[in-house]
CSV table of C-alpha atoms and ligand atoms in Angstrom, one decimal:
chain,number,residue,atom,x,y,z
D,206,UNK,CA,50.8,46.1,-55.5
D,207,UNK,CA,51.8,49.8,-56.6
D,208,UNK,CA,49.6,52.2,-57.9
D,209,UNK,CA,50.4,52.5,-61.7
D,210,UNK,CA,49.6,56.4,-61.7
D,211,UNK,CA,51.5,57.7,-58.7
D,212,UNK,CA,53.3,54.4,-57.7
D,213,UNK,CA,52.3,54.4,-54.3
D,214,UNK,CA,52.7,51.2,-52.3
D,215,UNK,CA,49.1,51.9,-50.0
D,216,UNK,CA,46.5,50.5,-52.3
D,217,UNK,CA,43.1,48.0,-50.8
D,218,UNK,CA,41.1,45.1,-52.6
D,219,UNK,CA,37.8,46.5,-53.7
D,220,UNK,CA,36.5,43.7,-55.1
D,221,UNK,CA,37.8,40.0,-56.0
D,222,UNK,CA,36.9,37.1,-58.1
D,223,UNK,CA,37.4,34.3,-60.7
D,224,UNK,CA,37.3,35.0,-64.4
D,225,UNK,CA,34.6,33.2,-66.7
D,226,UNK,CA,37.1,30.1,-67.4
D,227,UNK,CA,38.5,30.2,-63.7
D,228,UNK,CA,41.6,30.3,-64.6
D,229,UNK,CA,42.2,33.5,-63.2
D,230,UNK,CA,41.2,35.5,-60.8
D,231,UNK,CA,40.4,39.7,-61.4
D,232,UNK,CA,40.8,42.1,-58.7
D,233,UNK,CA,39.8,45.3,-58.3
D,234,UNK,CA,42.0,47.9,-56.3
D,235,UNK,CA,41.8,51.4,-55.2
D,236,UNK,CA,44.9,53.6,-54.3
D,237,UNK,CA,44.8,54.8,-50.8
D,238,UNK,CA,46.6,58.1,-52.0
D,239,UNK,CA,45.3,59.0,-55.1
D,240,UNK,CA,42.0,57.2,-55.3
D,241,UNK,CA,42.1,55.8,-58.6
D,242,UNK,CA,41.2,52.6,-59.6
D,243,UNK,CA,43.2,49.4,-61.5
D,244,UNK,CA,42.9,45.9,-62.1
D,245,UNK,CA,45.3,43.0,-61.8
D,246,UNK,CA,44.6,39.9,-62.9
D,247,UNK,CA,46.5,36.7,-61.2
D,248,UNK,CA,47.0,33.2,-62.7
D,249,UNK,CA,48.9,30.0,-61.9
D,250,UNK,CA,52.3,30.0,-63.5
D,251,UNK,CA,52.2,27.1,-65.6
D,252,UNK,CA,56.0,25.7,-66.8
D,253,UNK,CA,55.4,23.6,-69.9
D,254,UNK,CA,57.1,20.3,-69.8
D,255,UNK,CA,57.7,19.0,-73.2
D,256,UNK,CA,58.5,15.4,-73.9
D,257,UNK,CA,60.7,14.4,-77.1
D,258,UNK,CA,60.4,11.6,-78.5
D,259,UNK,CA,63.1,9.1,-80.4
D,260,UNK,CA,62.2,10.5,-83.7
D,261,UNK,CA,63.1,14.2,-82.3
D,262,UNK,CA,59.7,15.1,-82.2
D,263,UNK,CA,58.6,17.3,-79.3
D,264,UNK,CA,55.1,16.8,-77.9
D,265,UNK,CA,53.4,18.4,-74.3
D,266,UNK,CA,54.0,15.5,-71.7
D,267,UNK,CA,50.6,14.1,-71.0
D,268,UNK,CA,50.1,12.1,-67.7
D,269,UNK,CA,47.0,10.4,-69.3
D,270,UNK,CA,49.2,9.0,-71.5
D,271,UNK,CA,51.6,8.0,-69.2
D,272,UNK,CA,48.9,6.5,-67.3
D,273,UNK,CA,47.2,4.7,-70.0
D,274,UNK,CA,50.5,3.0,-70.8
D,275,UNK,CA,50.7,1.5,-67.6
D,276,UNK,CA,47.6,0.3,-66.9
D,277,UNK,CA,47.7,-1.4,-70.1
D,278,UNK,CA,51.0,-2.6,-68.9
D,279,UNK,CA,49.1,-3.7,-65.1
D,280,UNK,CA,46.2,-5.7,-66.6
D,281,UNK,CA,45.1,-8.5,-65.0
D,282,UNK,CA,47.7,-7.9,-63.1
D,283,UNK,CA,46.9,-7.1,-59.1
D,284,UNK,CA,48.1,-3.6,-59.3
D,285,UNK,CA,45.6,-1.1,-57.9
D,286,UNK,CA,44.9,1.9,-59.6
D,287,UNK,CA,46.0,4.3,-56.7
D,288,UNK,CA,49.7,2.2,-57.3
D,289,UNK,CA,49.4,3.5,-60.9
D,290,UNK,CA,48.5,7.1,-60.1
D,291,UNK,CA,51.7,7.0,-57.4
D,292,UNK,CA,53.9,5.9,-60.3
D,293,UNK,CA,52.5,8.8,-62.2
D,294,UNK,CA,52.9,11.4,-59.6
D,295,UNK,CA,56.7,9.9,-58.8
D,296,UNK,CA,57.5,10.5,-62.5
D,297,UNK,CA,55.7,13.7,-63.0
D,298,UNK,CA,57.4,14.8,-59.8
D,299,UNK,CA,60.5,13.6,-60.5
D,300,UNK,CA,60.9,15.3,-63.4
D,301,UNK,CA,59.9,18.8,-62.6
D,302,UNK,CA,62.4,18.3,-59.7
D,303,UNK,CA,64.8,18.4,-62.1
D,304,UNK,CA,63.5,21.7,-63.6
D,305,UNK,CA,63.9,20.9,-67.3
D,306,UNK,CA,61.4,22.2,-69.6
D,307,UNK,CA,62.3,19.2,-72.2
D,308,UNK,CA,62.7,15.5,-71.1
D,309,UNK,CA,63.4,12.5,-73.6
D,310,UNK,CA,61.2,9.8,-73.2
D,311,UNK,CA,63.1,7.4,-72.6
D,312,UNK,CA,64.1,9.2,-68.9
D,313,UNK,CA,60.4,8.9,-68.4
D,314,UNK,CA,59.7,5.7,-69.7
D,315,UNK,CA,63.1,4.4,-67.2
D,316,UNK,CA,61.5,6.3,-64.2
D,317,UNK,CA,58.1,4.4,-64.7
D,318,UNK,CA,59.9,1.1,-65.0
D,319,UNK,CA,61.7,1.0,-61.8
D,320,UNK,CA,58.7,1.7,-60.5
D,321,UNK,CA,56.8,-0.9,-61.7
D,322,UNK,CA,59.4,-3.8,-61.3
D,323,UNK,CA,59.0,-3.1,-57.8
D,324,UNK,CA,55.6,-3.9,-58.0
D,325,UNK,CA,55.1,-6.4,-60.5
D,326,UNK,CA,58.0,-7.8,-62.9
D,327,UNK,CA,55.4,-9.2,-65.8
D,328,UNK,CA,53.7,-5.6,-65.8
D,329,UNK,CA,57.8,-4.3,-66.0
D,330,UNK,CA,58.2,-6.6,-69.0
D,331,UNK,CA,55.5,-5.7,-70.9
D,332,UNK,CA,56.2,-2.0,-70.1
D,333,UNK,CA,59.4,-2.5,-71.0
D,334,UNK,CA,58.8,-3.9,-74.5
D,335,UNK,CA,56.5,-1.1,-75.3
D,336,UNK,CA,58.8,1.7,-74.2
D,337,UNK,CA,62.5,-0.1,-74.9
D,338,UNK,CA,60.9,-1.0,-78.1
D,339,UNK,CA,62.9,-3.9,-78.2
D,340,UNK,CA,64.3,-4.5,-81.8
D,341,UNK,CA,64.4,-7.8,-81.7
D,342,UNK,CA,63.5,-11.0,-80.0
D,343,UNK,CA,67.3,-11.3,-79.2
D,344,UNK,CA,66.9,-8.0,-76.4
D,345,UNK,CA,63.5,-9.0,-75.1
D,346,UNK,CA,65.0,-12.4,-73.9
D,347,UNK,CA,68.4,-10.4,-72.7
D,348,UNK,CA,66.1,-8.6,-70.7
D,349,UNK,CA,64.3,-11.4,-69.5
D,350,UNK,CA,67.7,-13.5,-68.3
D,351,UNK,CA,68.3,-10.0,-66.1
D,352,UNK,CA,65.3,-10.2,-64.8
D,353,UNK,CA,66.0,-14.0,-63.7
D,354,UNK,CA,69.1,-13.0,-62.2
D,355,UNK,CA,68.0,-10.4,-60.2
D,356,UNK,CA,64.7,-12.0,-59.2
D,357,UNK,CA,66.6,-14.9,-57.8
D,358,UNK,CA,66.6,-13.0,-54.4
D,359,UNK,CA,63.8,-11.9,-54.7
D,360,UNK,CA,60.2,-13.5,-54.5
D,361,UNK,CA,58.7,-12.1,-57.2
D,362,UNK,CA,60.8,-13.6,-59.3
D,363,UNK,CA,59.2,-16.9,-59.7
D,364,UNK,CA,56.7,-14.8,-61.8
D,365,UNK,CA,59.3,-15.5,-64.8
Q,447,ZN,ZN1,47.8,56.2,-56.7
């Protein structure tokens, strides 16, 4: 860190610690050349990820909501609640990978489905019809004759 009055390079860490809130941290510095004294301040570089929604709407994304929509999704189903917080972190993860600030949420609401239909297809249903907001009865039970086809490999897919 330079020295803002005579911008040399040699300067020591007098004294270090966390602000009030904690979310920073204040440290004191001396200049090894000219003596004087500064302060920096360092904090975690947050990148806000904003979620809009069908109506255009932008909102923060909020993983409590994310989660709270699956486990509604998961009940009575035998899903454990370290499963839902993987799905969670996949999404979040997945999406900051991508390193968009702005993410429809429909691309969220597709990443946490193929999630979940590996897991359980009646919590991927009921995820679905929440998220898909199916219009009709017509494209639930489309839905539903896909999942029959593709579950007939696959054990799970006596659930249906
Ligand atoms: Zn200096």
């Amino acid at each position: 860190m330079k020295c803002p009055f005579c911008s040399s390079t040699d300067t020591k860490v007098t004294d270090s610690r966390d602000t009030d809130d904690g979310t920073s941290v204040r440290r004191r510095r001396q200049c090894l050349y000219c003596d004087r004294r500064f302060t920096t301040y360092e904090t975690v570089e947050k990148a806000p990820l904003r979620v809009i929604k069908k109506n255009g709407a932008h909102e923060m994304f909020d993983r409590n909501k994310l989660r709270n929509g699956l486990i509604r999704a998961c009940e009575k189903r035998s899903i454990s609640s370290n499963q839902i917080e993987d799905i969670v972190n996949y999404v979040e993860r997945a999406i900051r990978n991508e390193l968009k600030q702005e993410v429809p949420t429909e691309v969220i609401g597709n990443l946490a489905m193929q999630e979940l239909r590996k897991l359980d297809q009646v919590a991927y249903v009921r995820f679905a019809s929440v998220y898909r907001e199916f219009k009709d009865l017509d494209s639930f039970m489309n839905e539903l004759e896909n999942l029959k086809k593709s579950g007939k490999n696959n054990k799970t897919g006596e659930l249906l």
